[in-house]
PDB file of C-alpha atoms in Angstrom:
ATOM      1  CA  UNK J   1      -0.016  -0.314   0.081  1.00 46.00           C
ATOM      2  CA  UNK J   2       2.466   2.527   0.824  1.00 44.00           C
ATOM      3  CA  UNK J   3       4.627   1.113  -2.176  1.00 42.00           C
ATOM      4  CA  UNK J   4       1.627   2.663  -4.881  1.00 46.00           C
ATOM      5  CA  UNK J   5       1.586   5.873  -2.715  1.00 45.00           C
ATOM      6  CA  UNK J   6       4.601   6.593  -2.553  1.00 44.00           C
ATOM      7  CA  UNK J   7       4.482   5.692  -6.568  1.00 46.00           C
ATOM      8  CA  UNK J   8       1.705   7.878  -7.567  1.00 47.00           C
ATOM      9  CA  UNK J   9       3.800  10.529  -5.047  1.00 46.00           C
ATOM     10  CA  UNK J  10       6.701  10.314  -8.173  1.00 46.00           C
ATOM     11  CA  UNK J  11       4.090   9.997 -11.431  1.00 45.00           C
ATOM     12  CA  UNK J  12       2.480  13.959 -10.518  1.00 44.00           C
ATOM     13  CA  UNK J  13       5.685  15.373  -9.559  1.00 42.00           C
ATOM     14  CA  UNK J  14       7.266  13.258 -12.558  1.00 41.00           C
ATOM     15  CA  UNK J  15       4.417  15.682 -14.262  1.00 45.00           C
ATOM     16  CA  UNK J  16       4.943  17.910 -13.723  1.00 41.00           C
ATOM     17  CA  UNK J  17       8.390  18.311 -14.271  1.00 44.00           C
ATOM     18  CA  UNK J  18       7.717  17.167 -17.964  1.00 38.00           C
ATOM     19  CA  UNK J  19       4.431  20.918 -17.750  1.00 43.00           C
ATOM     20  CA  UNK J  20       7.101  23.162 -16.423  1.00 40.00           C
ATOM     21  CA  UNK J  21       9.475  21.861 -18.895  1.00 42.00           C
ATOM     22  CA  UNK J  22       7.496  21.897 -22.156  1.00 41.00           C
ATOM     23  CA  UNK J  23       6.128  26.103 -20.609  1.00 42.00           C
ATOM     24  CA  UNK J  24       9.932  27.326 -20.960  1.00 40.00           C
ATOM     25  CA  UNK J  25      10.373  25.319 -24.187  1.00 36.00           C
ATOM     26  CA  UNK J  26       7.561  27.201 -25.679  1.00 38.00           C
ATOM     27  CA  UNK J  27       8.701  30.862 -24.805  1.00 37.00           C
ATOM     28  CA  UNK J  28      12.137  30.477 -24.937  1.00 33.00           C
ATOM     29  CA  UNK J  29      11.175  30.837 -29.094  1.00 36.00           C
ATOM     30  CA  UNK J  30       8.541  33.104 -28.633  1.00 43.00           C
ATOM     31  CA  UNK J  31       8.993  35.596 -31.794  1.00 48.00           C
ATOM     32  CA  UNK J  32       5.814  37.606 -29.264  1.00 44.00           C
ATOM     33  CA  UNK J  33       7.624  38.088 -26.103  1.00 44.00           C
ATOM     34  CA  UNK J  34       7.715  41.517 -24.642  1.00 49.00           C
ATOM     35  CA  UNK J  35      11.605  40.700 -24.562  1.00 62.00           C
ATOM     36  CA  UNK J  36      14.398  39.569 -26.175  1.00 62.00           C
ATOM     37  CA  UNK J  37      16.034  36.441 -24.005  1.00 62.00           C
ATOM     38  CA  UNK J  38      16.706  33.964 -25.250  1.00 69.00           C
ATOM     39  CA  UNK J  39      14.305  33.405 -27.737  1.00 94.00           C
ATOM     40  CA  UNK J  40      13.472  34.943 -31.315  1.00 97.00           C
ATOM     41  CA  UNK J  41      11.656  37.167 -32.821  1.00 98.00           C
ATOM     42  CA  UNK J  42      10.464  37.509 -36.405  1.00 98.00           C
ATOM     43  CA  UNK J  43       9.882  40.946 -38.786  1.00 98.00           C
ATOM     44  CA  UNK J  44       8.775  41.455 -42.187  1.00 98.00           C
ATOM     45  CA  UNK J  45      10.752  43.666 -44.352  1.00 98.00           C
ATOM     46  CA  UNK J  46      11.777  43.227 -47.727  1.00 94.00           C
ATOM     47  CA  UNK J  47      14.625  41.360 -50.469  1.00 94.00           C
ATOM     48  CA  UNK J  48      14.738  43.164 -53.598  1.00 86.00           C
ATOM     49  CA  UNK J  49      14.865  47.231 -52.214  1.00 89.00           C
ATOM     50  CA  UNK J  50      18.248  48.665 -52.769  1.00 91.00           C
ATOM     51  CA  UNK J  51      18.139  51.071 -49.824  1.00 91.00           C
ATOM     52  CA  UNK J  52      16.258  50.196 -48.189  1.00 95.00           C
ATOM     53  CA  UNK J  53      15.146  46.750 -48.114  1.00 96.00           C
ATOM     54  CA  UNK J  54      18.016  44.151 -49.981  1.00 95.00           C
ATOM     55  CA  UNK J  55      19.382  40.647 -49.321  1.00 96.00           C
ATOM     56  CA  UNK J  56      22.373  40.232 -50.048  1.00 94.00           C
ATOM     57  CA  UNK J  57      23.686  36.789 -51.675  1.00 95.00           C
ATOM     58  CA  UNK J  58      26.614  36.633 -49.511  1.00 97.00           C
ATOM     59  CA  UNK J  59      22.402  36.018 -47.034  1.00 97.00           C
ATOM     60  CA  UNK J  60      22.682  39.168 -44.993  1.00 97.00           C
ATOM     61  CA  UNK J  61      20.228  41.601 -45.204  1.00 98.00           C
ATOM     62  CA  UNK J  62      20.763  46.240 -46.049  1.00 95.00           C
ATOM     63  CA  UNK J  63      19.061  48.637 -46.321  1.00 95.00           C
ATOM     64  CA  UNK J  64      17.272  51.751 -43.931  1.00 96.00           C
ATOM     65  CA  UNK J  65      14.220  49.888 -43.591  1.00 98.00           C
ATOM     66  CA  UNK J  66      16.417  47.326 -42.071  1.00 98.00           C
ATOM     67  CA  UNK J  67      18.411  49.416 -40.013  1.00 98.00           C
ATOM     68  CA  UNK J  68      14.458  50.408 -38.620  1.00 98.00           C
ATOM     69  CA  UNK J  69      13.293  47.290 -37.710  1.00 98.00           C
ATOM     70  CA  UNK J  70      16.870  46.713 -36.059  1.00 98.00           C
ATOM     71  CA  UNK J  71      17.074  49.731 -33.512  1.00 98.00           C
ATOM     72  CA  UNK J  72      13.716  48.946 -32.607  1.00 98.00           C
ATOM     73  CA  UNK J  73      13.633  45.115 -32.021  1.00 98.00           C
ATOM     74  CA  UNK J  74      17.454  46.465 -29.898  1.00 98.00           C
ATOM     75  CA  UNK J  75      14.769  48.937 -27.473  1.00 98.00           C
ATOM     76  CA  UNK J  76      12.006  45.752 -27.314  1.00 98.00           C
ATOM     77  CA  UNK J  77      15.089  43.536 -25.706  1.00 98.00           C
ATOM     78  CA  UNK J  78      16.587  42.020 -29.404  1.00 98.00           C
ATOM     79  CA  UNK J  79      20.152  41.582 -30.250  1.00 97.00           C
ATOM     80  CA  UNK J  80      20.663  41.128 -33.987  1.00 97.00           C
ATOM     81  CA  UNK J  81      21.256  37.650 -33.316  1.00 97.00           C
ATOM     82  CA  UNK J  82      18.204  37.257 -31.774  1.00 98.00           C
ATOM     83  CA  UNK J  83      16.001  38.892 -35.691  1.00 98.00           C
ATOM     84  CA  UNK J  84      14.953  36.740 -38.344  1.00 98.00           C
ATOM     85  CA  UNK J  85      14.082  38.862 -40.854  1.00 98.00           C
ATOM     86  CA  UNK J  86      10.610  37.177 -43.105  1.00 98.00           C
ATOM     87  CA  UNK J  87       9.836  38.580 -47.076  1.00 97.00           C
ATOM     88  CA  UNK J  88       6.827  40.202 -47.262  1.00 96.00           C
ATOM     89  CA  UNK J  89       5.667  41.357 -50.870  1.00 89.00           C
ATOM     90  CA  UNK J  90       3.306  44.012 -50.660  1.00 87.00           C
ATOM     91  CA  UNK J  91       0.948  41.893 -51.341  1.00 87.00           C
ATOM     92  CA  UNK J  92       0.746  39.282 -48.452  1.00 94.00           C
ATOM     93  CA  UNK J  93       1.655  41.865 -45.966  1.00 97.00           C
ATOM     94  CA  UNK J  94      -1.783  42.414 -43.806  1.00 97.00           C
ATOM     95  CA  UNK J  95      -1.715  38.060 -44.306  1.00 97.00           C
ATOM     96  CA  UNK J  96       1.606  37.604 -42.627  1.00 98.00           C
ATOM     97  CA  UNK J  97       0.287  39.828 -39.996  1.00 98.00           C
ATOM     98  CA  UNK J  98      -2.996  38.591 -38.657  1.00 97.00           C
ATOM     99  CA  UNK J  99      -1.267  34.824 -39.289  1.00 97.00           C
ATOM    100  CA  UNK J 100       1.181  35.592 -36.970  1.00 97.00           C
ATOM    101  CA  UNK J 101       3.602  35.176 -39.144  1.00 98.00           C
ATOM    102  CA  UNK J 102       5.989  38.031 -37.671  1.00 98.00           C
ATOM    103  CA  UNK J 103       5.441  40.461 -35.239  1.00 98.00           C
ATOM    104  CA  UNK J 104       5.552  43.602 -37.228  1.00 98.00           C
ATOM    105  CA  UNK J 105       6.549  44.550 -40.876  1.00 98.00           C
ATOM    106  CA  UNK J 106       8.865  47.451 -41.888  1.00 98.00           C
ATOM    107  CA  UNK J 107       8.286  47.579 -45.777  1.00 96.00           C
ATOM    108  CA  UNK J 108       7.910  50.484 -47.119  1.00 93.00           C
ATOM    109  CA  UNK J 109       4.562  50.384 -45.389  1.00 95.00           C
ATOM    110  CA  UNK J 110       2.332  53.317 -46.204  1.00 92.00           C
ATOM    111  CA  UNK J 111      -0.015  54.208 -44.297  1.00 96.00           C
ATOM    112  CA  UNK J 112      -2.840  54.282 -45.761  1.00 93.00           C
ATOM    113  CA  UNK J 113      -7.352  54.451 -44.133  1.00 95.00           C
ATOM    114  CA  UNK J 114      -8.066  50.809 -45.581  1.00 94.00           C
ATOM    115  CA  UNK J 115      -5.346  49.560 -44.410  1.00 96.00           C
ATOM    116  CA  UNK J 116      -5.706  50.696 -41.346  1.00 97.00           C
ATOM    117  CA  UNK J 117      -8.481  48.397 -41.676  1.00 97.00           C
ATOM    118  CA  UNK J 118      -7.000  45.416 -40.975  1.00 97.00           C
ATOM    119  CA  UNK J 119      -3.375  45.994 -39.648  1.00 98.00           C
ATOM    120  CA  UNK J 120      -2.721  49.049 -36.960  1.00 98.00           C
ATOM    121  CA  UNK J 121       0.656  51.054 -37.881  1.00 98.00           C
ATOM    122  CA  UNK J 122       3.691  52.510 -35.748  1.00 98.00           C
ATOM    123  CA  UNK J 123       5.243  55.946 -36.053  1.00 98.00           C
ATOM    124  CA  UNK J 124       4.924  56.920 -39.516  1.00 98.00           C
ATOM    125  CA  UNK J 125       8.772  56.770 -39.194  1.00 98.00           C
ATOM    126  CA  UNK J 126       9.436  58.598 -42.872  1.00 98.00           C
ATOM    127  CA  UNK J 127       7.692  60.175 -45.371  1.00 97.00           C
ATOM    128  CA  UNK J 128       8.632  59.262 -49.169  1.00 96.00           C
ATOM    129  CA  UNK J 129       6.463  61.174 -52.393  1.00 95.00           C
ATOM    130  CA  UNK J 130       4.894  58.579 -55.217  1.00 93.00           C
ATOM    131  CA  UNK J 131       7.007  59.268 -58.210  1.00 94.00           C
ATOM    132  CA  UNK J 132       8.134  58.231 -61.731  1.00 95.00           C
ATOM    133  CA  UNK J 133      11.842  56.318 -63.342  1.00 94.00           C
ATOM    134  CA  UNK J 134      12.067  56.064 -66.945  1.00 95.00           C
ATOM    135  CA  UNK J 135      15.094  56.201 -68.781  1.00 95.00           C
ATOM    136  CA  UNK J 136      17.158  59.180 -69.565  1.00 93.00           C
ATOM    137  CA  UNK J 137      16.329  59.837 -72.551  1.00 95.00           C
ATOM    138  CA  UNK J 138      12.302  59.313 -72.427  1.00 97.00           C
ATOM    139  CA  UNK J 139       9.666  61.977 -73.536  1.00 97.00           C
ATOM    140  CA  UNK J 140       8.194  61.267 -70.105  1.00 97.00           C
ATOM    141  CA  UNK J 141       7.802  64.689 -68.339  1.00 97.00           C
ATOM    142  CA  UNK J 142       3.968  64.299 -66.601  1.00 95.00           C
ATOM    143  CA  UNK J 143       1.534  61.799 -64.852  1.00 96.00           C
ATOM    144  CA  UNK J 144      -0.656  63.055 -68.420  1.00 97.00           C
ATOM    145  CA  UNK J 145       2.073  61.299 -70.840  1.00 98.00           C
ATOM    146  CA  UNK J 146       1.689  58.603 -69.938  1.00 98.00           C
ATOM    147  CA  UNK J 147      -1.433  57.750 -71.551  1.00 98.00           C
ATOM    148  CA  UNK J 148      -1.068  55.098 -74.363  1.00 97.00           C
ATOM    149  CA  UNK J 149       2.099  54.029 -72.695  1.00 98.00           C
ATOM    150  CA  UNK J 150       3.890  51.244 -70.729  1.00 98.00           C
ATOM    151  CA  UNK J 151       3.555  51.629 -67.110  1.00 97.00           C
ATOM    152  CA  UNK J 152       5.404  48.808 -65.074  1.00 97.00           C
ATOM    153  CA  UNK J 153       4.051  48.185 -60.615  1.00 93.00           C
ATOM    154  CA  UNK J 154       3.771  45.656 -58.532  1.00 87.00           C
ATOM    155  CA  UNK J 155       1.023  43.789 -57.390  1.00 84.00           C
ATOM    156  CA  UNK J 156      -0.270  45.307 -54.824  1.00 71.00           C
ATOM    157  CA  UNK J 157       1.010  48.688 -54.392  1.00 72.00           C
ATOM    158  CA  UNK J 158      -1.489  51.386 -54.233  1.00 74.00           C
ATOM    159  CA  UNK J 159       0.995  53.239 -56.843  1.00 86.00           C
ATOM    160  CA  UNK J 160      -0.621  51.912 -59.697  1.00 88.00           C
ATOM    161  CA  UNK J 161      -4.349  52.632 -58.957  1.00 88.00           C
ATOM    162  CA  UNK J 162      -3.054  56.675 -58.719  1.00 88.00           C
ATOM    163  CA  UNK J 163      -1.419  56.697 -62.053  1.00 94.00           C
ATOM    164  CA  UNK J 164      -4.403  55.483 -63.202  1.00 93.00           C
ATOM    165  CA  UNK J 165      -6.692  58.198 -62.477  1.00 94.00           C
ATOM    166  CA  UNK J 166      -4.191  60.076 -64.136  1.00 95.00           C
ATOM    167  CA  UNK J 167      -3.747  59.345 -66.700  1.00 97.00           C
ATOM    168  CA  UNK J 168      -7.105  56.359 -67.700  1.00 97.00           C
ATOM    169  CA  UNK J 169      -5.948  54.748 -70.847  1.00 98.00           C
ATOM    170  CA  UNK J 170      -2.398  53.390 -69.529  1.00 97.00           C
ATOM    171  CA  UNK J 171      -1.195  49.359 -70.603  1.00 97.00           C
ATOM    172  CA  UNK J 172      -0.354  49.255 -66.589  1.00 95.00           C
ATOM    173  CA  UNK J 173       1.307  45.595 -66.002  1.00 95.00           C
ATOM    174  CA  UNK J 174       2.266  44.356 -62.591  1.00 93.00           C
ATOM    175  CA  UNK J 175       4.464  42.356 -61.251  1.00 91.00           C
ATOM    176  CA  UNK J 176       5.055  41.122 -58.268  1.00 84.00           C
ATOM    177  CA  UNK J 177       8.637  43.310 -57.458  1.00 82.00           C
ATOM    178  CA  UNK J 178      10.103  45.489 -58.550  1.00 85.00           C
ATOM    179  CA  UNK J 179      13.122  44.088 -59.988  1.00 86.00           C
ATOM    180  CA  UNK J 180      11.853  42.977 -62.356  1.00 93.00           C
ATOM    181  CA  UNK J 181       9.741  45.721 -63.607  1.00 94.00           C
ATOM    182  CA  UNK J 182      13.708  47.309 -63.356  1.00 94.00           C
ATOM    183  CA  UNK J 183      14.632  44.341 -65.683  1.00 94.00           C
ATOM    184  CA  UNK J 184      11.699  45.565 -68.003  1.00 96.00           C
ATOM    185  CA  UNK J 185      12.538  48.850 -67.950  1.00 97.00           C
ATOM    186  CA  UNK J 186      16.143  48.383 -68.945  1.00 96.00           C
ATOM    187  CA  UNK J 187      15.024  46.039 -71.566  1.00 97.00           C
ATOM    188  CA  UNK J 188      12.202  48.393 -72.741  1.00 97.00           C
ATOM    189  CA  UNK J 189       9.251  46.258 -72.460  1.00 97.00           C
ATOM    190  CA  UNK J 190       7.662  48.779 -69.986  1.00 98.00           C
ATOM    191  CA  UNK J 191       8.352  52.851 -71.031  1.00 98.00           C
ATOM    192  CA  UNK J 192       8.444  53.189 -66.681  1.00 98.00           C
ATOM    193  CA  UNK J 193       8.083  52.058 -63.699  1.00 96.00           C
ATOM    194  CA  UNK J 194       5.812  54.186 -60.791  1.00 95.00           C
ATOM    195  CA  UNK J 195       6.392  53.223 -56.998  1.00 91.00           C
ATOM    196  CA  UNK J 196       7.948  55.154 -54.051  1.00 91.00           C
ATOM    197  CA  UNK J 197      10.687  57.798 -55.278  1.00 93.00           C
ATOM    198  CA  UNK J 198      13.008  56.137 -52.084  1.00 93.00           C
ATOM    199  CA  UNK J 199      12.605  52.876 -53.834  1.00 90.00           C
ATOM    200  CA  UNK J 200      13.333  53.669 -57.344  1.00 92.00           C
ATOM    201  CA  UNK J 201      16.770  55.605 -55.615  1.00 87.00           C
ATOM    202  CA  UNK J 202      17.389  52.959 -54.785  1.00 86.00           C
ATOM    203  CA  UNK J 203      16.914  51.645 -58.073  1.00 88.00           C
ATOM    204  CA  UNK J 204      18.484  54.170 -60.453  1.00 84.00           C
ATOM    205  CA  UNK J 205      21.523  54.206 -58.232  1.00 81.00           C
ATOM    206  CA  UNK J 206      22.782  50.117 -58.125  1.00 84.00           C
ATOM    207  CA  UNK J 207      25.702  49.195 -60.049  1.00 82.00           C
ATOM    208  CA  UNK J 208      24.575  48.068 -63.304  1.00 88.00           C
ATOM    209  CA  UNK J 209      22.138  50.442 -63.481  1.00 89.00           C
ATOM    210  CA  UNK J 210      23.806  53.707 -62.688  1.00 83.00           C
ATOM    211  CA  UNK J 211      23.655  55.983 -65.344  1.00 86.00           C
ATOM    212  CA  UNK J 212      21.199  54.275 -67.337  1.00 93.00           C
ATOM    213  CA  UNK J 213      17.979  56.319 -65.494  1.00 92.00           C
ATOM    214  CA  UNK J 214      16.398  59.342 -64.377  1.00 90.00           C
ATOM    215  CA  UNK J 215      13.429  59.937 -60.639  1.00 88.00           C
ATOM    216  CA  UNK J 216      10.811  62.668 -62.898  1.00 91.00           C
ATOM    217  CA  UNK J 217      10.718  64.854 -59.515  1.00 88.00           C
ATOM    218  CA  UNK J 218       7.096  64.801 -59.421  1.00 92.00           C
ATOM    219  CA  UNK J 219       6.022  64.516 -55.422  1.00 92.00           C
ATOM    220  CA  UNK J 220       2.450  62.561 -56.788  1.00 93.00           C
ATOM    221  CA  UNK J 221       0.958  61.318 -53.516  1.00 89.00           C
ATOM    222  CA  UNK J 222       2.396  61.336 -49.536  1.00 93.00           C
ATOM    223  CA  UNK J 223       3.989  57.915 -48.947  1.00 92.00           C
ATOM    224  CA  UNK J 224       4.120  58.197 -44.876  1.00 96.00           C
ATOM    225  CA  UNK J 225       5.283  54.543 -44.499  1.00 97.00           C
ATOM    226  CA  UNK J 226       5.496  52.983 -40.594  1.00 98.00           C
ATOM    227  CA  UNK J 227       5.439  50.088 -39.389  1.00 98.00           C
ATOM    228  CA  UNK J 228       2.708  46.729 -39.241  1.00 98.00           C
ATOM    229  CA  UNK J 229       1.167  45.605 -35.990  1.00 98.00           C
ATOM    230  CA  UNK J 230      -1.499  43.398 -35.923  1.00 98.00           C
ATOM    231  CA  UNK J 231      -4.705  45.042 -35.096  1.00 98.00           C
ATOM    232  CA  UNK J 232      -5.994  45.410 -31.733  1.00 98.00           C
ATOM    233  CA  UNK J 233      -1.383  45.555 -31.123  1.00 98.00           C
ATOM    234  CA  UNK J 234      -2.079  48.435 -29.219  1.00 98.00           C
ATOM    235  CA  UNK J 235       0.988  47.980 -26.674  1.00 98.00           C
ATOM    236  CA  UNK J 236       3.653  46.723 -29.031  1.00 98.00           C
ATOM    237  CA  UNK J 237       2.499  49.891 -31.073  1.00 98.00           C
ATOM    238  CA  UNK J 238       3.281  52.286 -28.519  1.00 98.00           C
ATOM    239  CA  UNK J 239       6.265  50.283 -27.758  1.00 98.00           C
ATOM    240  CA  UNK J 240       7.414  51.362 -30.838  1.00 98.00           C
ATOM    241  CA  UNK J 241       6.886  54.497 -31.530  1.00 98.00           C
ATOM    242  CA  UNK J 242       8.978  55.312 -28.442  1.00 98.00           C
ATOM    243  CA  UNK J 243      11.287  53.414 -29.783  1.00 98.00           C
ATOM    244  CA  UNK J 244      11.020  55.770 -33.345  1.00 98.00           C
ATOM    245  CA  UNK J 245      11.196  58.790 -31.075  1.00 98.00           C
ATOM    246  CA  UNK J 246      14.399  57.863 -29.511  1.00 98.00           C
ATOM    247  CA  UNK J 247      16.175  56.559 -32.975  1.00 98.00           C
ATOM    248  CA  UNK J 248      15.386  60.575 -33.990  1.00 98.00           C
ATOM    249  CA  UNK J 249      16.525  62.956 -30.708  1.00 98.00           C
ATOM    250  CA  UNK J 250      19.556  60.341 -30.533  1.00 98.00           C
ATOM    251  CA  UNK J 251      20.401  61.493 -34.428  1.00 98.00           C
ATOM    252  CA  UNK J 252      20.976  57.740 -35.132  1.00 98.00           C
ATOM    253  CA  UNK J 253      17.578  58.061 -37.410  1.00 98.00           C
ATOM    254  CA  UNK J 254      19.770  60.816 -39.869  1.00 96.00           C
ATOM    255  CA  UNK J 255      22.778  59.251 -40.078  1.00 97.00           C
ATOM    256  CA  UNK J 256      21.247  56.393 -41.605  1.00 95.00           C
ATOM    257  CA  UNK J 257      18.820  58.135 -44.082  1.00 92.00           C
ATOM    258  CA  UNK J 258      22.269  59.203 -45.468  1.00 89.00           C
ATOM    259  CA  UNK J 259      24.346  56.116 -45.081  1.00 88.00           C
ATOM    260  CA  UNK J 260      21.858  54.264 -47.700  1.00 87.00           C
ATOM    261  CA  UNK J 261      20.320  57.075 -49.970  1.00 82.00           C
ATOM    262  CA  UNK J 262      23.195  58.674 -49.426  1.00 73.00           C
ATOM    263  CA  UNK J 263      25.313  57.513 -52.530  1.00 67.00           C
ATOM    264  CA  UNK J 264      21.788  57.944 -54.412  1.00 68.00           C
ATOM    265  CA  UNK J 265      21.449  62.163 -53.883  1.00 70.00           C
ATOM    266  CA  UNK J 266      17.935  61.873 -52.727  1.00 78.00           C
ATOM    267  CA  UNK J 267      16.781  64.659 -51.363  1.00 80.00           C
ATOM    268  CA  UNK J 268      14.430  63.333 -47.681  1.00 88.00           C
ATOM    269  CA  UNK J 269      12.388  65.162 -46.065  1.00 92.00           C
ATOM    270  CA  UNK J 270      13.201  65.896 -42.786  1.00 95.00           C
ATOM    271  CA  UNK J 271      11.730  63.372 -39.516  1.00 96.00           C
ATOM    272  CA  UNK J 272       7.879  63.224 -39.592  1.00 95.00           C
ATOM    273  CA  UNK J 273       6.071  63.911 -36.744  1.00 96.00           C
ATOM    274  CA  UNK J 274       5.698  60.074 -34.444  1.00 95.00           C
ATOM    275  CA  UNK J 275       2.041  59.903 -34.177  1.00 95.00           C
ATOM    276  CA  UNK J 276       1.417  62.806 -37.058  1.00 97.00           C
ATOM    277  CA  UNK J 277      -0.079  62.084 -40.694  1.00 97.00           C
ATOM    278  CA  UNK J 278       1.111  64.091 -43.656  1.00 96.00           C
ATOM    279  CA  UNK J 279      -1.879  64.211 -46.009  1.00 91.00           C
TER     280      UNK J 279
END
């Protein structure tokens, strides 16, 4: 009888130990914990945007969005070694957040009323403008010149929609990424590429394209780049906003902008005020 009691007690202790170990293991791998510790954090970025988010051949990442993401993650308690960058293309950003694939997204993600219905935003942390990239000898000088011309943009981007309103007779071609659009522009398959001037400047400054393209400087829109967060996660939004304020005030924001956009002679706007959308 005594042996039976001791065995039952031992089994109970063993069960508690196993449960505790399982819980500890789950927490160590969580990407949604409030601090770093031994865990990881998954952050959505673009892989094909020079100057903003670019995956290098050796597997490392570069660009202003990458620097912002790394700084913010640091303020949340994560070391660079704890960051896992996940590719999030324009058309899948909202889904990636709702599925929980990433904790937040820093990917030239313009804040719009439509998107705010699906996700929450911290920021804005950068103000860009929609523009057109054309070949250096192109006769295109304004948006209406695109009527009857071939225009390339990316699926899920708001840029193409704005151009169609300006030039209803434009022949629109949508690709999955900007790299394909730039290659099409270089080959003559399309006549222009539209997206934010920050992205276009990054491509135009790449060595294989240098001197071939020009930005028209049209400033067709104000693009307030925000950091996308899962809808309802107010705590994370507030923490990110605090991190962005610190990034501006300690000079890191300006240093990183000049490092990533300086070579392209890109005339960037001053750091926007956190929480203030420029219409």
